[in-house]
One Martini backbone bead per residue (centre of mass of N, CA, C, O) as a GRO file, in nm:
protein
  266
    1UNK     BB    1   1.294   4.361  -1.399
    2UNK     BB    2   1.420   4.090  -1.495
    3UNK     BB    3   1.577   3.885  -1.687
    4UNK     BB    4   1.460   3.682  -1.927
    5UNK     BB    5   1.266   3.402  -1.951
    6UNK     BB    6   0.945   3.339  -1.939
    7UNK     BB    7   0.777   3.080  -1.744
    8UNK     BB    8   0.531   2.854  -1.739
    9UNK     BB    9   0.272   2.804  -1.522
   10UNK     BB   10   0.108   2.566  -1.277
   11UNK     BB   11  -0.167   2.473  -1.118
   12UNK     BB   12  -0.222   2.162  -0.981
   13UNK     BB   13  -0.524   2.174  -0.936
   14UNK     BB   14  -0.606   2.267  -1.232
   15UNK     BB   15  -0.496   2.008  -1.353
   16UNK     BB   16  -0.670   1.825  -1.204
   17UNK     BB   17  -0.949   1.926  -1.286
   18UNK     BB   18  -0.912   1.897  -1.591
   19UNK     BB   19  -0.854   1.579  -1.563
   20UNK     BB   20  -1.148   1.516  -1.434
   21UNK     BB   21  -1.333   1.625  -1.645
   22UNK     BB   22  -1.225   1.464  -1.898
   23UNK     BB   23  -1.248   1.170  -1.770
   24UNK     BB   24  -1.567   1.187  -1.733
   25UNK     BB   25  -1.639   1.218  -2.007
   26UNK     BB   26  -1.507   0.962  -2.130
   27UNK     BB   27  -1.644   0.758  -1.918
   28UNK     BB   28  -1.955   0.857  -1.992
   29UNK     BB   29  -1.954   0.909  -2.349
   30UNK     BB   30  -1.926   1.199  -2.442
   31UNK     BB   31  -1.648   1.066  -2.564
   32UNK     BB   32  -1.594   0.836  -2.818
   33UNK     BB   33  -1.461   0.587  -2.935
   34UNK     BB   34  -1.198   0.774  -3.152
   35UNK     BB   35  -1.257   1.062  -3.067
   36UNK     BB   36  -1.175   1.372  -3.131
   37UNK     BB   37  -1.029   1.611  -2.966
   38UNK     BB   38  -1.000   1.922  -2.860
   39UNK     BB   39  -0.768   2.145  -2.870
   40UNK     BB   40  -0.608   2.314  -2.659
   41UNK     BB   41  -0.721   2.605  -2.714
   42UNK     BB   42  -1.009   2.514  -2.666
   43UNK     BB   43  -0.979   2.380  -2.376
   44UNK     BB   44  -0.860   2.626  -2.231
   45UNK     BB   45  -1.091   2.832  -2.281
   46UNK     BB   46  -1.328   2.637  -2.159
   47UNK     BB   47  -1.163   2.629  -1.855
   48UNK     BB   48  -0.967   2.877  -1.801
   49UNK     BB   49  -0.677   2.801  -1.899
   50UNK     BB   50  -0.364   2.675  -1.979
   51UNK     BB   51  -0.198   2.497  -2.227
   52UNK     BB   52  -0.016   2.363  -1.995
   53UNK     BB   53  -0.248   2.253  -1.823
   54UNK     BB   54  -0.362   2.064  -2.054
   55UNK     BB   55  -0.137   1.922  -2.114
   56UNK     BB   56  -0.093   1.776  -1.836
   57UNK     BB   57  -0.376   1.641  -1.824
   58UNK     BB   58  -0.328   1.479  -2.085
   59UNK     BB   59  -0.093   1.318  -1.989
   60UNK     BB   60  -0.237   1.151  -1.781
   61UNK     BB   61  -0.446   1.014  -1.977
   62UNK     BB   62  -0.218   0.881  -2.126
   63UNK     BB   63  -0.128   0.694  -1.890
   64UNK     BB   64  -0.397   0.572  -1.847
   65UNK     BB   65  -0.525   0.497  -2.140
   66UNK     BB   66  -0.757   0.705  -2.264
   67UNK     BB   67  -0.540   0.825  -2.461
   68UNK     BB   68  -0.419   0.947  -2.805
   69UNK     BB   69  -0.123   1.078  -2.919
   70UNK     BB   70  -0.104   1.218  -3.256
   71UNK     BB   71   0.107   1.332  -3.474
   72UNK     BB   72  -0.064   1.564  -3.672
   73UNK     BB   73  -0.376   1.485  -3.562
   74UNK     BB   74  -0.423   1.432  -3.249
   75UNK     BB   75  -0.659   1.357  -2.986
   76UNK     BB   76  -0.780   1.026  -2.876
   77UNK     BB   77  -0.997   0.791  -2.795
   78UNK     BB   78  -0.946   0.498  -2.637
   79UNK     BB   79  -1.099   0.190  -2.721
   80UNK     BB   80  -0.978  -0.008  -2.490
   81UNK     BB   81  -1.014   0.160  -2.254
   82UNK     BB   82  -1.327   0.223  -2.267
   83UNK     BB   83  -1.413  -0.081  -2.233
   84UNK     BB   84  -1.367  -0.072  -1.918
   85UNK     BB   85  -1.506  -0.209  -1.665
   86UNK     BB   86  -1.702  -0.255  -1.377
   87UNK     BB   87  -1.677  -0.352  -1.029
   88UNK     BB   88  -1.943  -0.500  -0.863
   89UNK     BB   89  -2.007  -0.523  -0.506
   90UNK     BB   90  -2.147  -0.724  -0.286
   91UNK     BB   91  -2.125  -0.673   0.062
   92UNK     BB   92  -2.324  -0.925   0.161
   93UNK     BB   93  -2.117  -1.121  -0.046
   94UNK     BB   94  -1.791  -1.107   0.009
   95UNK     BB   95  -1.703  -1.437  -0.036
   96UNK     BB   96  -1.810  -1.483  -0.292
   97UNK     BB   97  -1.688  -1.245  -0.452
   98UNK     BB   98  -1.382  -1.308  -0.402
   99UNK     BB   99  -1.390  -1.563  -0.564
  100UNK     BB  100  -1.483  -1.464  -0.833
  101UNK     BB  101  -1.275  -1.255  -0.884
  102UNK     BB  102  -1.024  -1.431  -0.883
  103UNK     BB  103  -1.131  -1.578  -1.156
  104UNK     BB  104  -1.200  -1.289  -1.341
  105UNK     BB  105  -0.907  -1.212  -1.272
  106UNK     BB  106  -0.597  -1.050  -1.271
  107UNK     BB  107  -0.269  -1.129  -1.125
  108UNK     BB  108   0.011  -0.933  -0.947
  109UNK     BB  109   0.278  -1.016  -0.782
  110UNK     BB  110   0.513  -0.810  -0.575
  111UNK     BB  111   0.491  -0.946  -0.284
  112UNK     BB  112   0.701  -1.187  -0.069
  113UNK     BB  113   0.683  -1.266   0.285
  114UNK     BB  114   0.839  -1.299   0.619
  115UNK     BB  115   0.716  -1.128   0.915
  116UNK     BB  116   0.670  -0.912   1.154
  117UNK     BB  117   0.392  -0.822   1.296
  118UNK     BB  118   0.221  -0.575   1.293
  119UNK     BB  119   0.045  -0.435   1.533
  120UNK     BB  120  -0.237  -0.411   1.396
  121UNK     BB  121  -0.249  -0.702   1.301
  122UNK     BB  122  -0.178  -0.860   1.555
  123UNK     BB  123  -0.430  -0.773   1.693
  124UNK     BB  124  -0.661  -0.848   1.480
  125UNK     BB  125  -0.571  -1.167   1.502
  126UNK     BB  126  -0.450  -1.253   1.792
  127UNK     BB  127  -0.165  -1.244   1.841
  128UNK     BB  128   0.138  -1.272   1.966
  129UNK     BB  129   0.432  -1.184   2.042
  130UNK     BB  130   0.635  -1.189   1.781
  131UNK     BB  131   0.482  -1.270   1.532
  132UNK     BB  132   0.440  -1.446   1.219
  133UNK     BB  133   0.397  -1.334   0.899
  134UNK     BB  134   0.253  -1.312   0.590
  135UNK     BB  135   0.341  -1.109   0.320
  136UNK     BB  136   0.113  -0.959   0.056
  137UNK     BB  137   0.147  -0.831  -0.288
  138UNK     BB  138  -0.132  -0.732  -0.507
  139UNK     BB  139  -0.250  -0.695  -0.827
  140UNK     BB  140  -0.552  -0.620  -1.001
  141UNK     BB  141  -0.705  -0.703  -1.332
  142UNK     BB  142  -0.936  -0.541  -1.567
  143UNK     BB  143  -0.868  -0.576  -1.885
  144UNK     BB  144  -0.541  -0.504  -1.794
  145UNK     BB  145  -0.639  -0.327  -1.554
  146UNK     BB  146  -0.574  -0.151  -1.272
  147UNK     BB  147  -0.763  -0.172  -0.952
  148UNK     BB  148  -0.596  -0.329  -0.719
  149UNK     BB  149  -0.447  -0.311  -0.382
  150UNK     BB  150  -0.316  -0.600  -0.205
  151UNK     BB  151  -0.275  -0.639   0.156
  152UNK     BB  152  -0.146  -0.939   0.306
  153UNK     BB  153  -0.204  -1.119   0.644
  154UNK     BB  154  -0.075  -1.426   0.755
  155UNK     BB  155  -0.017  -1.666   0.942
  156UNK     BB  156   0.241  -1.880   0.921
  157UNK     BB  157   0.079  -2.150   0.929
  158UNK     BB  158  -0.086  -2.081   0.681
  159UNK     BB  159   0.124  -1.979   0.465
  160UNK     BB  160   0.249  -2.285   0.440
  161UNK     BB  161   0.024  -2.436   0.271
  162UNK     BB  162   0.140  -2.236   0.048
  163UNK     BB  163   0.283  -2.083  -0.222
  164UNK     BB  164   0.373  -1.835  -0.435
  165UNK     BB  165   0.264  -1.959  -0.679
  166UNK     BB  166  -0.016  -1.987  -0.599
  167UNK     BB  167  -0.080  -1.674  -0.531
  168UNK     BB  168  -0.027  -1.613  -0.849
  169UNK     BB  169  -0.323  -1.788  -0.929
  170UNK     BB  170  -0.486  -1.756  -0.656
  171UNK     BB  171  -0.712  -1.721  -0.419
  172UNK     BB  172  -0.670  -1.713  -0.094
  173UNK     BB  173  -0.902  -1.840   0.024
  174UNK     BB  174  -0.897  -2.091  -0.175
  175UNK     BB  175  -0.633  -2.195  -0.064
  176UNK     BB  176  -0.738  -2.240   0.227
  177UNK     BB  177  -0.971  -2.443   0.162
  178UNK     BB  178  -0.809  -2.648   0.008
  179UNK     BB  179  -0.669  -2.763   0.297
  180UNK     BB  180  -0.924  -2.715   0.537
  181UNK     BB  181  -0.986  -2.451   0.581
  182UNK     BB  182  -1.232  -2.233   0.766
  183UNK     BB  183  -1.444  -1.974   0.710
  184UNK     BB  184  -1.691  -1.772   0.887
  185UNK     BB  185  -1.588  -1.462   0.945
  186UNK     BB  186  -1.612  -1.097   0.928
  187UNK     BB  187  -1.444  -0.769   0.930
  188UNK     BB  188  -1.539  -0.439   0.794
  189UNK     BB  189  -1.382  -0.151   0.650
  190UNK     BB  190  -1.472   0.189   0.520
  191UNK     BB  191  -1.320   0.423   0.295
  192UNK     BB  192  -1.103   0.715   0.219
  193UNK     BB  193  -0.807   0.772   0.011
  194UNK     BB  194  -0.488   0.862  -0.086
  195UNK     BB  195  -0.253   0.827  -0.327
  196UNK     BB  196   0.040   0.728  -0.327
  197UNK     BB  197   0.324   0.642  -0.500
  198UNK     BB  198   0.320   0.344  -0.534
  199UNK     BB  199   0.029   0.288  -0.586
  200UNK     BB  200  -0.008   0.496  -0.816
  201UNK     BB  201   0.183   0.322  -0.997
  202UNK     BB  202   0.037   0.040  -0.975
  203UNK     BB  203  -0.263   0.184  -1.089
  204UNK     BB  204  -0.224   0.426  -1.295
  205UNK     BB  205  -0.211   0.701  -1.111
  206UNK     BB  206  -0.226   0.982  -0.929
  207UNK     BB  207  -0.106   1.141  -0.712
  208UNK     BB  208  -0.387   1.184  -0.485
  209UNK     BB  209  -0.588   1.017  -0.559
  210UNK     BB  210  -0.883   0.863  -0.516
  211UNK     BB  211  -0.977   0.584  -0.285
  212UNK     BB  212  -1.083   0.268  -0.188
  213UNK     BB  213  -1.097   0.151   0.143
  214UNK     BB  214  -1.034  -0.177   0.263
  215UNK     BB  215  -1.086  -0.361   0.570
  216UNK     BB  216  -1.002  -0.721   0.650
  217UNK     BB  217  -1.118  -0.954   0.881
  218UNK     BB  218  -1.064  -1.323   0.905
  219UNK     BB  219  -1.240  -1.600   1.055
  220UNK     BB  220  -1.296  -1.860   1.226
  221UNK     BB  221  -1.489  -2.065   1.414
  222UNK     BB  222  -1.288  -1.996   1.678
  223UNK     BB  223  -1.192  -1.695   1.648
  224UNK     BB  224  -0.952  -1.699   1.429
  225UNK     BB  225  -0.730  -1.555   1.291
  226UNK     BB  226  -0.631  -1.553   0.921
  227UNK     BB  227  -0.695  -1.256   0.784
  228UNK     BB  228  -0.538  -0.963   0.664
  229UNK     BB  229  -0.689  -0.679   0.474
  230UNK     BB  230  -0.567  -0.430   0.242
  231UNK     BB  231  -0.769  -0.235   0.004
  232UNK     BB  232  -0.727  -0.077  -0.308
  233UNK     BB  233  -0.943   0.124  -0.510
  234UNK     BB  234  -1.070   0.212  -0.794
  235UNK     BB  235  -1.374   0.408  -0.851
  236UNK     BB  236  -1.372   0.365  -1.170
  237UNK     BB  237  -1.376   0.013  -1.136
  238UNK     BB  238  -1.502   0.022  -0.829
  239UNK     BB  239  -1.799  -0.100  -0.654
  240UNK     BB  240  -2.050  -0.068  -0.431
  241UNK     BB  241  -2.331  -0.312  -0.316
  242UNK     BB  242  -2.653  -0.297  -0.170
  243UNK     BB  243  -2.921  -0.520  -0.102
  244UNK     BB  244  -3.254  -0.418   0.006
  245UNK     BB  245  -3.513  -0.500   0.270
  246UNK     BB  246  -3.816  -0.471   0.400
  247UNK     BB  247  -3.821  -0.511   0.769
  248UNK     BB  248  -4.044  -0.600   0.993
  249UNK     BB  249  -4.282  -0.449   1.188
  250UNK     BB  250  -4.547  -0.241   1.238
  251UNK     BB  251  -4.361   0.045   1.334
  252UNK     BB  252  -4.045  -0.108   1.294
  253UNK     BB  253  -3.939  -0.063   1.018
  254UNK     BB  254  -3.651  -0.184   0.807
  255UNK     BB  255  -3.328  -0.214   0.663
  256UNK     BB  256  -3.204  -0.490   0.495
  257UNK     BB  257  -2.999  -0.743   0.382
  258UNK     BB  258  -2.962  -0.916   0.106
  259UNK     BB  259  -2.893  -1.265   0.051
  260UNK     BB  260  -2.928  -1.294  -0.289
  261UNK     BB  261  -2.708  -1.136  -0.391
  262UNK     BB  262  -2.485  -1.054  -0.658
  263UNK     BB  263  -2.202  -1.008  -0.831
  264UNK     BB  264  -2.107  -0.763  -1.066
  265UNK     BB  265  -2.040  -0.685  -1.422
  266UNK     BB  266  -1.985  -0.403  -1.669
   0.00000   0.00000   0.00000
C-alpha cells in the first residue's frame, strides 16, 4: 500500500441520484419552506452513500436556490425558491400561449446577430443558398428563476423590422405582428435532451440534467417560413398539456384536441 492520506471519492451517478431525490422531496412539499433538513450523517445513512456524496448533492441544490446553508445552524429549504410556480402550456393553443407567456414572464436577451443560416434552419424555413438570418438567444424567467432557453432564427427581411431593444422587451411573435406580418400555422416537434454546459449555466441546472426540447417552425399565409425556434425547458418549471374531447361517429370514435383550452400558470 502506498503512503499518503486517502482521499474520499464519489460516484457522480450517486451524487446525481441523491440530488434528484432531495430535490423532488423539496418540490413536492415533503419538506416545507423554512424546514431544516436532516444533517449530512443522517442523509448519508438514509441514502446509503458517503457524506461527501451528500455534501455535493446539497451544493447543487444550493446553487439552484432550493436550499440555504447557514453556518452553525444547518441547511434550510428556501422560502422564495420553493414558491416558484410551473408554467403549464396548452399544446393545442400554441400561438395564444406564446404571446401570453411573453407578457407574463421576464426575458434576458443574451445574444443577437445576423448570420448565415445554418443548413437545418435554411431548409426548414425554405430559404435560398447563402441566406442570412437574424439569430437571437433569450432566457425566460418565472418569478426570477430561468426556465427556458430559446434560440430563434428569422429571415433577415423580417428581423430588420424590429430592433435588438424591442426583442429584449416584447415577444417575437408580437413584434412581427405589430409590423403587419401575419403568422398562419406552425409545425413543432418535442423530445427530451440533456443540458450541455452553456445551457446548464443559463438555466441554473447541473450539466446533464434532462430538458424538454421543442422545435417549432412558424409559417405565413403563403406557407413562407417566418421563424425557426429551438426551445429548451426545465421540466420542473414547465409542462405541456393538451385537453382532449371524444369525437367521431359510433364505432369510430377517437380523441381530438379541444380548441377551447387555455394555458395556465400554477
